[in-house]
PDB file of C-alpha atoms in Angstrom:
ATOM      1  CA  MET A 819       8.149  27.497  -5.341  1.00  0.00           C
ATOM      2  CA  ARG A 820      11.492  29.636  -5.933  1.00  0.00           C
ATOM      3  CA  LEU A 821      14.076  28.557  -3.318  1.00  0.00           C
ATOM      4  CA  PHE A 822      16.267  31.373  -1.560  1.00  0.00           C
ATOM      5  CA  SER A 823      17.841  29.942   1.429  1.00  0.00           C
ATOM      6  CA  THR A 824      18.420  26.331   2.186  1.00  0.00           C
ATOM      7  CA  ASP A 825      18.108  27.243   5.789  1.00  0.00           C
ATOM      8  CA  ASP A 826      14.448  28.603   5.244  1.00  0.00           C
ATOM      9  CA  ILE A 827      13.206  25.170   3.208  1.00  0.00           C
ATOM     10  CA  GLU A 828      11.659  22.220   5.020  1.00  0.00           C
ATOM     11  CA  ILE A 829      10.267  19.160   3.371  1.00  0.00           C
ATOM     12  CA  ARG A 830       6.884  18.311   4.976  1.00  0.00           C
ATOM     13  CA  PHE A 831       5.512  14.637   4.926  1.00  0.00           C
ATOM     14  CA  TYR A 832       1.772  14.732   6.350  1.00  0.00           C
ATOM     15  CA  GLU A 833      -1.292  12.968   6.164  1.00  0.00           C
ATOM     16  CA  GLU A 834      -5.032  14.067   7.403  1.00  0.00           C
ATOM     17  CA  ASP A 835      -7.657  11.520   7.822  1.00  0.00           C
ATOM     18  CA  GLU A 836     -10.583  10.810  10.285  1.00  0.00           C
ATOM     19  CA  GLU A 837      -7.821   9.493  13.038  1.00  0.00           C
ATOM     20  CA  GLY A 838      -5.964  12.987  12.970  1.00  0.00           C
ATOM     21  CA  ALA A 839      -3.271  14.497  11.194  1.00  0.00           C
ATOM     22  CA  TRP A 840       0.318  13.594  10.964  1.00  0.00           C
ATOM     23  CA  GLU A 841       3.367  15.369   9.908  1.00  0.00           C
ATOM     24  CA  ALA A 842       7.125  14.924   9.688  1.00  0.00           C
ATOM     25  CA  PHE A 843      10.191  16.435   7.926  1.00  0.00           C
ATOM     26  CA  GLY A 844      12.695  15.019   5.476  1.00  0.00           C
ATOM     27  CA  ASP A 845      16.475  15.420   6.668  1.00  0.00           C
ATOM     28  CA  PHE A 846      18.974  17.248   4.518  1.00  0.00           C
ATOM     29  CA  SER A 847      21.934  19.806   4.624  1.00  0.00           C
ATOM     30  CA  PRO A 848      22.807  22.581   2.863  1.00  0.00           C
ATOM     31  CA  THR A 849      25.152  20.516   0.557  1.00  0.00           C
ATOM     32  CA  ASP A 850      22.188  18.244  -0.555  1.00  0.00           C
ATOM     33  CA  VAL A 851      20.827  21.189  -2.468  1.00  0.00           C
ATOM     34  CA  HIS A 852      22.061  21.084  -5.916  1.00  0.00           C
ATOM     35  CA  LYS A 853      21.829  24.641  -7.516  1.00  0.00           C
ATOM     36  CA  GLN A 854      18.275  24.796  -6.091  1.00  0.00           C
ATOM     37  CA  TYR A 855      16.803  22.468  -8.672  1.00  0.00           C
ATOM     38  CA  ALA A 856      17.427  19.054  -6.776  1.00  0.00           C
ATOM     39  CA  ILE A 857      17.345  18.027  -2.944  1.00  0.00           C
ATOM     40  CA  VAL A 858      18.739  14.712  -1.589  1.00  0.00           C
ATOM     41  CA  PHE A 859      17.030  13.856   1.630  1.00  0.00           C
ATOM     42  CA  ARG A 860      16.349  10.841   4.101  1.00  0.00           C
ATOM     43  CA  THR A 861      12.767  10.208   4.071  1.00  0.00           C
ATOM     44  CA  PRO A 862      11.262  10.368   7.755  1.00  0.00           C
ATOM     45  CA  PRO A 863       9.721   7.052   9.150  1.00  0.00           C
ATOM     46  CA  TYR A 864       5.810   6.753   9.158  1.00  0.00           C
ATOM     47  CA  HIS A 865       4.421   7.179  12.291  1.00  0.00           C
ATOM     48  CA  ASN A 866       2.908   3.521  12.372  1.00  0.00           C
ATOM     49  CA  VAL A 867       5.658   1.020  11.561  1.00  0.00           C
ATOM     50  CA  GLU A 868       3.203  -1.881  11.622  1.00  0.00           C
ATOM     51  CA  ILE A 869       1.468  -1.070   8.568  1.00  0.00           C
ATOM     52  CA  GLN A 870       0.236  -4.226   6.693  1.00  0.00           C
ATOM     53  CA  ARG A 871      -0.040  -2.742   3.230  1.00  0.00           C
ATOM     54  CA  PRO A 872       1.239   0.474   1.314  1.00  0.00           C
ATOM     55  CA  VAL A 873       0.123   3.790   2.792  1.00  0.00           C
ATOM     56  CA  THR A 874       0.076   6.979   0.590  1.00  0.00           C
ATOM     57  CA  VAL A 875       0.710  10.521   2.097  1.00  0.00           C
ATOM     58  CA  PHE A 876       1.681  13.755   0.817  1.00  0.00           C
ATOM     59  CA  LEU A 877       4.796  15.729   0.558  1.00  0.00           C
ATOM     60  CA  GLN A 878       5.543  19.379  -0.267  1.00  0.00           C
ATOM     61  CA  LEU A 879       8.504  21.871  -0.098  1.00  0.00           C
ATOM     62  CA  LYS A 880       7.741  24.586   2.620  1.00  0.00           C
ATOM     63  CA  ARG A 881       9.375  27.967   3.700  1.00  0.00           C
ATOM     64  CA  LYS A 882       9.816  28.017   7.353  1.00  0.00           C
ATOM     65  CA  LYS A 883       9.697  32.013   7.586  1.00  0.00           C
ATOM     66  CA  ALA A 884       7.004  32.841   4.965  1.00  0.00           C
ATOM     67  CA  GLY A 885       4.828  29.889   5.611  1.00  0.00           C
ATOM     68  CA  ASP A 886       4.163  29.356   1.732  1.00  0.00           C
ATOM     69  CA  SER A 887       4.274  26.017   0.279  1.00  0.00           C
ATOM     70  CA  SER A 888       4.433  24.136  -3.134  1.00  0.00           C
ATOM     71  CA  ASP A 889       1.807  21.667  -4.488  1.00  0.00           C
ATOM     72  CA  PRO A 890       1.529  18.447  -2.555  1.00  0.00           C
ATOM     73  CA  LYS A 891       2.841  15.351  -4.234  1.00  0.00           C
ATOM     74  CA  GLN A 892       2.038  11.734  -3.363  1.00  0.00           C
ATOM     75  CA  PHE A 893       4.529   9.387  -1.324  1.00  0.00           C
ATOM     76  CA  THR A 894       3.762   5.777  -0.837  1.00  0.00           C
ATOM     77  CA  TYR A 895       5.263   3.942   2.453  1.00  0.00           C
ATOM     78  CA  VAL A 896       5.364  -0.050   2.142  1.00  0.00           C
ATOM     79  CA  PRO A 897       4.947  -2.461   4.865  1.00  0.00           C
ATOM     80  CA  HIS A 898       8.323  -2.962   6.914  1.00  0.00           C
ATOM     81  CA  PHE A 899       9.867  -6.453   7.197  1.00  0.00           C
ATOM     82  CA  HIS A 900      12.793  -7.782   9.018  1.00  0.00           C
ATOM     83  CA  VAL A 901      15.493  -7.965   6.483  1.00  0.00           C
ATOM     84  CA  THR A 902      18.770  -8.637   8.309  1.00  0.00           C
ATOM     85  CA  ARG A 903      19.820 -11.729   6.564  1.00  0.00           C
ATOM     86  CA  LEU A 904      18.795 -10.222   3.218  1.00  0.00           C
ATOM     87  CA  GLN A 905      20.836  -7.167   3.758  1.00  0.00           C
ATOM     88  CA  LYS A 906      24.078  -9.188   4.360  1.00  0.00           C
ATOM     89  CA  SER A 907      24.070 -10.436   0.617  1.00  0.00           C
ATOM     90  CA  ARG A 908      22.083  -7.526  -0.908  1.00  0.00           C
ATOM     91  CA  PRO A 909      23.926  -6.506  -4.078  1.00  0.00           C
ATOM     92  CA  PRO A 910      25.082  -2.623  -4.341  1.00  0.00           C
ATOM     93  CA  GLY A 911      22.234  -0.335  -5.467  1.00  0.00           C
ATOM     94  CA  SER A 912      19.412  -2.601  -4.208  1.00  0.00           C
ATOM     95  CA  GLY A 913      17.116  -0.575  -1.841  1.00  0.00           C
ATOM     96  CA  PRO A 914      15.607  -1.836   1.546  1.00  0.00           C
ATOM     97  CA  ALA A 915      11.965  -0.935   0.284  1.00  0.00           C
ATOM     98  CA  HIS A 916      12.301  -3.101  -2.919  1.00  0.00           C
ATOM     99  CA  ALA A 917      13.533  -5.916  -0.545  1.00  0.00           C
ATOM    100  CA  ARG A 918      10.878  -5.881   1.554  1.00  0.00           C
ATOM    101  CA  ALA A 919       8.324  -5.776  -1.241  1.00  0.00           C
ATOM    102  CA  LEU A 920       9.821  -8.965  -3.045  1.00  0.00           C
ATOM    103  CA  LEU A 921       9.582 -10.524   0.641  1.00  0.00           C
ATOM    104  CA  GLN A 922       5.994  -9.554   0.794  1.00  0.00           C
ATOM    105  CA  TYR A 923       5.383 -10.948  -2.660  1.00  0.00           C
ATOM    106  CA  CYS A 924       7.221 -14.126  -1.886  1.00  0.00           C
ATOM    107  CA  SER A 925       5.178 -14.895   1.143  1.00  0.00           C
ATOM    108  CA  SER A 926       1.707 -13.661   0.014  1.00  0.00           C
ATOM    109  CA  GLY A 927       1.851 -14.137  -3.865  1.00  0.00           C
ATOM    110  CA  ASP A 928       0.242 -10.780  -4.236  1.00  0.00           C
ATOM    111  CA  PRO A 929       2.320  -9.051  -6.976  1.00  0.00           C
ATOM    112  CA  ARG A 930       0.362  -5.648  -6.217  1.00  0.00           C
ATOM    113  CA  VAL A 931       3.277  -4.722  -3.696  1.00  0.00           C
ATOM    114  CA  LEU A 932       5.741  -4.802  -6.376  1.00  0.00           C
ATOM    115  CA  LEU A 933       3.448  -2.741  -8.765  1.00  0.00           C
ATOM    116  CA  ALA A 934       2.829  -0.255  -5.950  1.00  0.00           C
ATOM    117  CA  LEU A 935       6.712   0.574  -6.049  1.00  0.00           C
ATOM    118  CA  GLN A 936       6.675   1.153  -9.987  1.00  0.00           C
ATOM    119  CA  ARG A 937       3.716   2.928  -9.689  1.00  0.00           C
ATOM    120  CA  HIS A 938       5.212   6.150 -11.485  1.00  0.00           C
ATOM    121  CA  LEU A 939       5.839   3.920 -14.462  1.00  0.00           C
ATOM    122  CA  CYS A 940       2.193   3.023 -14.894  1.00  0.00           C
ATOM    123  CA  GLY A 941       1.682   5.632 -17.505  1.00  0.00           C
ATOM    124  CA  VAL A 942       4.526   4.923 -19.822  1.00  0.00           C
ATOM    125  CA  GLN A 943       3.661   4.386 -23.575  1.00  0.00           C
ATOM    126  CA  ASP A 944       5.400   2.432 -26.018  1.00  0.00           C
ATOM    127  CA  GLN A 945       6.104   3.377 -29.706  1.00  0.00           C
ATOM    128  CA  ASN A 946       2.347   2.508 -30.367  1.00  0.00           C
ATOM    129  CA  GLY A 947       1.296   4.702 -27.622  1.00  0.00           C
ATOM    130  CA  ASP A 948       0.253   1.776 -25.524  1.00  0.00           C
ATOM    131  CA  THR A 949       0.462   1.799 -21.552  1.00  0.00           C
ATOM    132  CA  PRO A 950       1.005  -1.175 -19.614  1.00  0.00           C
ATOM    133  CA  LEU A 951      -2.649  -1.621 -19.241  1.00  0.00           C
ATOM    134  CA  HIS A 952      -3.233  -1.721 -22.861  1.00  0.00           C
ATOM    135  CA  LEU A 953      -0.478  -4.326 -23.083  1.00  0.00           C
ATOM    136  CA  ALA A 954      -1.854  -6.562 -20.374  1.00  0.00           C
ATOM    137  CA  ILE A 955      -5.413  -6.517 -22.117  1.00  0.00           C
ATOM    138  CA  ILE A 956      -3.761  -6.982 -25.604  1.00  0.00           C
ATOM    139  CA  HIS A 957      -2.033 -10.022 -24.470  1.00  0.00           C
ATOM    140  CA  GLN A 958      -5.089 -11.459 -22.377  1.00  0.00           C
ATOM    141  CA  GLN A 959      -3.219 -10.926 -19.083  1.00  0.00           C
ATOM    142  CA  SER A 960      -6.430 -10.245 -17.254  1.00  0.00           C
ATOM    143  CA  GLY A 961      -4.953 -11.103 -13.883  1.00  0.00           C
ATOM    144  CA  VAL A 962      -2.242  -8.386 -14.581  1.00  0.00           C
ATOM    145  CA  ALA A 963      -4.707  -5.983 -16.025  1.00  0.00           C
ATOM    146  CA  HIS A 964      -6.863  -6.221 -12.880  1.00  0.00           C
ATOM    147  CA  GLN A 965      -3.735  -5.540 -10.701  1.00  0.00           C
ATOM    148  CA  LEU A 966      -2.703  -2.640 -12.690  1.00  0.00           C
ATOM    149  CA  ILE A 967      -6.302  -0.985 -11.942  1.00  0.00           C
ATOM    150  CA  HIS A 968      -6.009  -1.603  -8.355  1.00  0.00           C
ATOM    151  CA  THR A 969      -2.371   0.168  -8.481  1.00  0.00           C
ATOM    152  CA  LEU A 970      -3.747   3.034 -10.492  1.00  0.00           C
ATOM    153  CA  LEU A 971      -6.898   3.615  -7.998  1.00  0.00           C
ATOM    154  CA  SER A 972      -4.779   3.242  -5.002  1.00  0.00           C
ATOM    155  CA  SER A 973      -1.960   5.718  -6.338  1.00  0.00           C
ATOM    156  CA  HIS A 974      -4.846   8.178  -7.562  1.00  0.00           C
ATOM    157  CA  GLN A 975      -3.776   7.737 -11.103  1.00  0.00           C
ATOM    158  CA  ASN A 976      -7.362   7.276 -12.485  1.00  0.00           C
ATOM    159  CA  ASN A 977      -6.583   9.269 -15.614  1.00  0.00           C
ATOM    160  CA  ILE A 978      -4.539   6.654 -16.937  1.00  0.00           C
ATOM    161  CA  LEU A 979      -7.439   4.353 -17.186  1.00  0.00           C
ATOM    162  CA  ASN A 980      -8.580   6.475 -20.169  1.00  0.00           C
ATOM    163  CA  THR A 981      -5.339   7.172 -21.997  1.00  0.00           C
ATOM    164  CA  PRO A 982      -5.734   6.403 -25.654  1.00  0.00           C
ATOM    165  CA  ASN A 983      -2.843   4.852 -27.832  1.00  0.00           C
ATOM    166  CA  GLN A 984      -2.078   5.903 -31.474  1.00  0.00           C
ATOM    167  CA  LEU A 985      -5.409   4.379 -32.862  1.00  0.00           C
ATOM    168  CA  ARG A 986      -7.363   6.525 -30.014  1.00  0.00           C
ATOM    169  CA  GLN A 987      -8.119   3.152 -28.393  1.00  0.00           C
ATOM    170  CA  THR A 988      -8.678   3.394 -24.511  1.00  0.00           C
ATOM    171  CA  PRO A 989      -8.108   0.354 -22.411  1.00  0.00           C
ATOM    172  CA  LEU A 990     -12.008  -0.088 -22.520  1.00  0.00           C
ATOM    173  CA  HIS A 991     -11.999  -0.262 -26.061  1.00  0.00           C
ATOM    174  CA  LEU A 992      -9.518  -2.809 -26.086  1.00  0.00           C
ATOM    175  CA  ALA A 993     -11.153  -4.938 -23.340  1.00  0.00           C
ATOM    176  CA  VAL A 994     -14.215  -4.742 -25.647  1.00  0.00           C
ATOM    177  CA  ILE A 995     -12.625  -5.729 -28.974  1.00  0.00           C
ATOM    178  CA  SER A 996     -10.671  -8.695 -27.166  1.00  0.00           C
ATOM    179  CA  GLY A 997     -14.153  -9.976 -25.464  1.00  0.00           C
ATOM    180  CA  GLN A 998     -12.877  -9.775 -22.087  1.00  0.00           C
ATOM    181  CA  VAL A 999     -16.328  -9.131 -20.425  1.00  0.00           C
ATOM    182  CA  ARG A1000     -14.973  -9.170 -16.766  1.00  0.00           C
ATOM    183  CA  LEU A1001     -12.317  -6.691 -17.367  1.00  0.00           C
ATOM    184  CA  VAL A1002     -14.963  -4.611 -19.060  1.00  0.00           C
ATOM    185  CA  GLU A1003     -16.823  -4.655 -15.780  1.00  0.00           C
ATOM    186  CA  GLY A1004     -13.978  -3.984 -13.900  1.00  0.00           C
ATOM    187  CA  LEU A1005     -12.629  -0.816 -16.070  1.00  0.00           C
ATOM    188  CA  LEU A1006     -16.247   0.346 -15.825  1.00  0.00           C
ATOM    189  CA  ARG A1007     -16.408   0.149 -11.902  1.00  0.00           C
ATOM    190  CA  ALA A1008     -12.993   1.805 -11.629  1.00  0.00           C
ATOM    191  CA  GLY A1009     -14.131   4.882 -13.528  1.00  0.00           C
ATOM    192  CA  ALA A1010     -13.367   4.228 -17.325  1.00  0.00           C
ATOM    193  CA  ASP A1011     -15.072   6.768 -19.498  1.00  0.00           C
ATOM    194  CA  PRO A1012     -17.349   4.992 -22.056  1.00  0.00           C
ATOM    195  CA  SER A1013     -17.885   8.283 -24.220  1.00  0.00           C
ATOM    196  CA  LEU A1014     -14.356   8.068 -25.658  1.00  0.00           C
ATOM    197  CA  VAL A1015     -14.160   7.525 -29.154  1.00  0.00           C
ATOM    198  CA  ASP A1016     -11.349   5.747 -31.336  1.00  0.00           C
ATOM    199  CA  MET A1017     -10.174   6.689 -34.723  1.00  0.00           C
ATOM    200  CA  ASN A1018     -13.266   5.540 -36.324  1.00  0.00           C
ATOM    201  CA  GLY A1019     -15.542   7.782 -33.943  1.00  0.00           C
ATOM    202  CA  ARG A1020     -16.608   4.548 -32.061  1.00  0.00           C
ATOM    203  CA  SER A1021     -17.486   4.281 -28.443  1.00  0.00           C
ATOM    204  CA  PRO A1022     -17.145   0.813 -26.779  1.00  0.00           C
ATOM    205  CA  LEU A1023     -20.644   0.731 -27.150  1.00  0.00           C
ATOM    206  CA  HIS A1024     -20.223   0.855 -30.924  1.00  0.00           C
ATOM    207  CA  LEU A1025     -17.593  -1.838 -30.603  1.00  0.00           C
ATOM    208  CA  ALA A1026     -19.687  -4.090 -28.460  1.00  0.00           C
ATOM    209  CA  ALA A1027     -22.703  -3.744 -30.785  1.00  0.00           C
ATOM    210  CA  LEU A1028     -20.441  -4.557 -33.610  1.00  0.00           C
ATOM    211  CA  SER A1029     -19.279  -7.800 -31.819  1.00  0.00           C
ATOM    212  CA  ALA A1030     -22.814  -9.027 -31.514  1.00  0.00           C
ATOM    213  CA  ASP A1031     -22.082 -10.167 -28.157  1.00  0.00           C
ATOM    214  CA  GLU A1032     -24.817  -9.715 -25.665  1.00  0.00           C
ATOM    215  CA  ALA A1033     -22.292 -10.210 -22.744  1.00  0.00           C
ATOM    216  CA  LEU A1034     -20.188  -7.361 -23.612  1.00  0.00           C
ATOM    217  CA  LEU A1035     -22.865  -5.107 -24.403  1.00  0.00           C
ATOM    218  CA  ARG A1036     -24.883  -5.686 -21.382  1.00  0.00           C
ATOM    219  CA  PRO A1037     -22.465  -4.035 -18.666  1.00  0.00           C
ATOM    220  CA  LEU A1038     -22.223  -0.931 -21.075  1.00  0.00           C
ATOM    221  CA  LEU A1039     -25.715  -0.439 -21.172  1.00  0.00           C
ATOM    222  CA  ALA A1040     -26.246  -0.816 -17.545  1.00  0.00           C
ATOM    223  CA  HIS A1041     -23.357   1.587 -16.870  1.00  0.00           C
ATOM    224  CA  LEU A1042     -24.828   4.569 -19.266  1.00  0.00           C
ATOM    225  CA  GLY A1043     -27.161   6.159 -16.796  1.00  0.00           C
ATOM    226  CA  GLU A1044     -28.347   9.735 -17.576  1.00  0.00           C
ATOM    227  CA  ARG A1045     -24.980  11.206 -18.099  1.00  0.00           C
ATOM    228  CA  HIS A1046     -23.961   8.697 -21.310  1.00  0.00           C
ATOM    229  CA  ALA A1047     -27.436   7.927 -22.128  1.00  0.00           C
ATOM    230  CA  HIS A1048     -27.014   9.682 -25.561  1.00  0.00           C
ATOM    231  CA  LEU A1049     -24.624   7.054 -26.426  1.00  0.00           C
ATOM    232  CA  VAL A1050     -26.909   4.688 -27.556  1.00  0.00           C
ATOM    233  CA  ASN A1051     -27.982   6.929 -30.448  1.00  0.00           C
ATOM    234  CA  MET A1052     -24.447   8.517 -31.241  1.00  0.00           C
ATOM    235  CA  ALA A1053     -23.059   8.104 -34.723  1.00  0.00           C
ATOM    236  CA  ASP A1054     -19.513   6.927 -35.579  1.00  0.00           C
ATOM    237  CA  TYR A1055     -17.631   8.891 -38.214  1.00  0.00           C
ATOM    238  CA  HIS A1056     -19.311   6.641 -40.984  1.00  0.00           C
ATOM    239  CA  GLY A1057     -22.706   7.864 -39.529  1.00  0.00           C
ATOM    240  CA  LEU A1058     -23.723   4.561 -38.147  1.00  0.00           C
ATOM    241  CA  HIS A1059     -25.400   4.109 -34.434  1.00  0.00           C
ATOM    242  CA  PRO A1060     -24.683   1.100 -32.565  1.00  0.00           C
ATOM    243  CA  LEU A1061     -28.127  -0.252 -33.646  1.00  0.00           C
ATOM    244  CA  HIS A1062     -27.020  -0.069 -37.092  1.00  0.00           C
ATOM    245  CA  LEU A1063     -23.875  -2.029 -36.574  1.00  0.00           C
ATOM    246  CA  SER A1064     -25.801  -4.577 -34.605  1.00  0.00           C
ATOM    247  CA  VAL A1065     -28.138  -5.019 -37.546  1.00  0.00           C
ATOM    248  CA  LYS A1066     -25.322  -5.535 -39.880  1.00  0.00           C
ATOM    249  CA  ARG A1067     -23.679  -8.136 -37.813  1.00  0.00           C
ATOM    250  CA  GLY A1068     -26.911  -9.986 -37.207  1.00  0.00           C
ATOM    251  CA  GLY A1069     -27.063  -9.483 -33.733  1.00  0.00           C
ATOM    252  CA  GLU A1070     -30.738  -9.977 -32.828  1.00  0.00           C
ATOM    253  CA  ARG A1071     -30.126 -10.151 -29.258  1.00  0.00           C
ATOM    254  CA  CYS A1072     -27.927  -7.277 -29.280  1.00  0.00           C
ATOM    255  CA  LEU A1073     -30.629  -5.431 -31.382  1.00  0.00           C
ATOM    256  CA  ARG A1074     -33.502  -6.101 -28.623  1.00  0.00           C
ATOM    257  CA  LEU A1075     -30.946  -4.962 -25.965  1.00  0.00           C
ATOM    258  CA  LEU A1076     -30.122  -1.679 -27.518  1.00  0.00           C
ATOM    259  CA  VAL A1077     -33.841  -0.894 -28.218  1.00  0.00           C
ATOM    260  CA  GLY A1078     -34.458  -1.842 -24.712  1.00  0.00           C
ATOM    261  CA  GLY A1079     -31.571   0.787 -23.613  1.00  0.00           C
ATOM    262  CA  GLY A1080     -33.115   3.529 -25.587  1.00  0.00           C
ATOM    263  CA  ALA A1081     -31.858   2.964 -29.221  1.00  0.00           C
ATOM    264  CA  LYS A1082     -34.292   4.528 -31.773  1.00  0.00           C
ATOM    265  CA  ILE A1083     -35.393   1.771 -34.184  1.00  0.00           C
ATOM    266  CA  ASN A1084     -36.265   4.081 -37.057  1.00  0.00           C
ATOM    267  CA  ALA A1085     -33.037   6.298 -36.584  1.00  0.00           C
ATOM    268  CA  GLY A1086     -31.450   6.639 -40.019  1.00  0.00           C
ATOM    269  CA  GLU A1087     -27.688   6.178 -40.558  1.00  0.00           C
ATOM    270  CA  GLN A1088     -26.347   9.700 -41.553  1.00  0.00           C
ATOM    271  CA  LYS A1089     -24.771   8.980 -45.229  1.00  0.00           C
ATOM    272  CA  GLY A1090     -27.830   7.679 -47.027  1.00  0.00           C
ATOM    273  CA  GLY A1091     -30.637   7.771 -44.340  1.00  0.00           C
ATOM    274  CA  SER A1092     -31.196   3.844 -44.281  1.00  0.00           C
ATOM    275  CA  SER A1093     -32.938   2.805 -40.858  1.00  0.00           C
ATOM    276  CA  ALA A1094     -32.045  -0.536 -39.326  1.00  0.00           C
ATOM    277  CA  LEU A1095     -34.966  -1.949 -41.363  1.00  0.00           C
ATOM    278  CA  HIS A1096     -33.444  -0.966 -44.640  1.00  0.00           C
ATOM    279  CA  LEU A1097     -30.161  -2.578 -43.789  1.00  0.00           C
ATOM    280  CA  ALA A1098     -31.937  -5.721 -42.484  1.00  0.00           C
ATOM    281  CA  VAL A1099     -33.733  -6.047 -45.713  1.00  0.00           C
ATOM    282  CA  ARG A1100     -30.266  -5.437 -47.801  1.00  0.00           C
ATOM    283  CA  ASP A1101     -28.503  -8.194 -45.823  1.00  0.00           C
ATOM    284  CA  ASN A1102     -31.880 -10.433 -45.853  1.00  0.00           C
ATOM    285  CA  LEU A1103     -32.210 -10.128 -41.915  1.00  0.00           C
ATOM    286  CA  PHE A1104     -36.052  -9.428 -41.384  1.00  0.00           C
ATOM    287  CA  LYS A1105     -36.470  -9.730 -37.976  1.00  0.00           C
ATOM    288  CA  LEU A1106     -37.273  -6.106 -36.732  1.00  0.00           C
ATOM    289  CA  LYS A1107     -40.666  -4.618 -35.660  1.00  0.00           C
ATOM    290  CA  ALA A1108     -40.031  -0.929 -37.288  1.00  0.00           C
ATOM    291  CA  ASP A1109     -41.401   1.578 -39.596  1.00  0.00           C
ATOM    292  CA  VAL A1110     -41.772  -0.390 -42.951  1.00  0.00           C
ATOM    293  CA  ASN A1111     -42.563   2.491 -44.967  1.00  0.00           C
ATOM    294  CA  MET A1112     -39.801   4.715 -43.995  1.00  0.00           C
ATOM    295  CA  SER A1113     -37.876   6.377 -46.586  1.00  0.00           C
ATOM    296  CA  THR A1114     -34.491   6.774 -47.333  1.00  0.00           C
ATOM    297  CA  PHE A1115     -33.031  10.263 -48.371  1.00  0.00           C
ATOM    298  CA  GLY A1116     -33.365   9.261 -51.711  1.00  0.00           C
ATOM    299  CA  GLY A1117     -37.177   8.186 -51.417  1.00  0.00           C
ATOM    300  CA  ASN A1118     -36.691   4.439 -51.129  1.00  0.00           C
ATOM    301  CA  THR A1119     -38.700   2.077 -48.743  1.00  0.00           C
ATOM    302  CA  PRO A1120     -37.428  -1.164 -47.545  1.00  0.00           C
ATOM    303  CA  LEU A1121     -40.045  -2.531 -50.217  1.00  0.00           C
ATOM    304  CA  HIS A1122     -38.210  -0.774 -52.952  1.00  0.00           C
ATOM    305  CA  LEU A1123     -34.747  -1.945 -51.768  1.00  0.00           C
ATOM    306  CA  ALA A1124     -36.233  -5.662 -51.563  1.00  0.00           C
ATOM    307  CA  ALA A1125     -37.784  -5.193 -55.257  1.00  0.00           C
ATOM    308  CA  SER A1126     -34.267  -3.995 -56.186  1.00  0.00           C
ATOM    309  CA  LEU A1127     -32.852  -6.933 -54.916  1.00  0.00           C
ATOM    310  CA  GLY A1128     -35.118  -9.261 -56.844  1.00  0.00           C
ATOM    311  CA  SER A1129     -36.479 -10.907 -53.742  1.00  0.00           C
ATOM    312  CA  PRO A1130     -39.881 -12.117 -53.819  1.00  0.00           C
ATOM    313  CA  THR A1131     -39.722 -13.447 -50.528  1.00  0.00           C
ATOM    314  CA  LEU A1132     -38.729 -10.364 -48.704  1.00  0.00           C
ATOM    315  CA  CYS A1133     -41.101  -8.326 -50.606  1.00  0.00           C
ATOM    316  CA  SER A1134     -44.069 -10.680 -49.445  1.00  0.00           C
ATOM    317  CA  MET A1135     -42.765 -10.364 -45.920  1.00  0.00           C
ATOM    318  CA  LEU A1136     -42.851  -6.769 -46.091  1.00  0.00           C
ATOM    319  CA  ILE A1137     -46.184  -6.315 -47.499  1.00  0.00           C
ATOM    320  CA  ALA A1138     -47.500  -8.690 -45.200  1.00  0.00           C
ATOM    321  CA  ALA A1139     -46.079  -6.638 -42.504  1.00  0.00           C
ATOM    322  CA  GLY A1140     -47.910  -3.444 -43.857  1.00  0.00           C
ATOM    323  CA  SER A1141     -45.462  -1.898 -46.608  1.00  0.00           C
ATOM    324  CA  ASN A1142     -47.323   0.211 -48.604  1.00  0.00           C
ATOM    325  CA  MET A1143     -46.851  -0.487 -52.575  1.00  0.00           C
ATOM    326  CA  LEU A1144     -47.790   2.600 -53.572  1.00  0.00           C
ATOM    327  CA  THR A1145     -45.369   4.825 -51.233  1.00  0.00           C
TER     328      THR A1145
END
């Protein structure tokens, strides 16, 4: 909104909820407006001075005469504490809000109030594109990661949950890679998107299948629903489905979970057309109930592959399972 006169501008703080509406206005003078680009003002007190946790409201610039206003921005009030003794020894430049937050942290041990004051920094990225949440997960600081998730949700910065780093890895990717099951569950509950892919075209489901860890795979499969059901049969940039990755790692239990979650047992990988059974035969992992006569794009069945590997045992097993020698 363009400013024409400082006398016509007011800074409105407001809240609208089930208990009613509240508004108050920031206090400033014409000399506090700097070339119509910035305003220095005094924040009005929140209507309830006895709040026990941070409260987020909205603020906007509003023209008195025309009545039009800017888009609202979020502003958070923190609980008030008596800090008379602290103020006497407070160093220059430290604010009462930070002092109150520190007092609350020291009395409760809950660092979330400290994070709430720094919520505007939660989306910063380092030279690798990692956000604070990425780094907490990388360094196995699960408690910090859960606190950051809480801060992001309470300050309506949910989009940061899906911020990718330079390797296109989201926090959910990293939680799977590092094997942090509870964090995977927490991210999914918070709204992390399981369909985003990394630089190899792999979703968190691909990575969980590749890990051969059923504890990681279960919450991802349970969270898919109809919206993300396609992920169980989605190929990565190498043409491999989660099922193929699971077979390559010998993850029999994960394989069964994937099939139970809708993975197509006879689907071929997209480079050579090999099914999970072809891959199992090649890697000497014959524990699948699948089409034993399925051919690759080159016309080879699992029996052909077993014969080329010189494995009489696998050939006998395939023939016993119904493989057609004349195919």
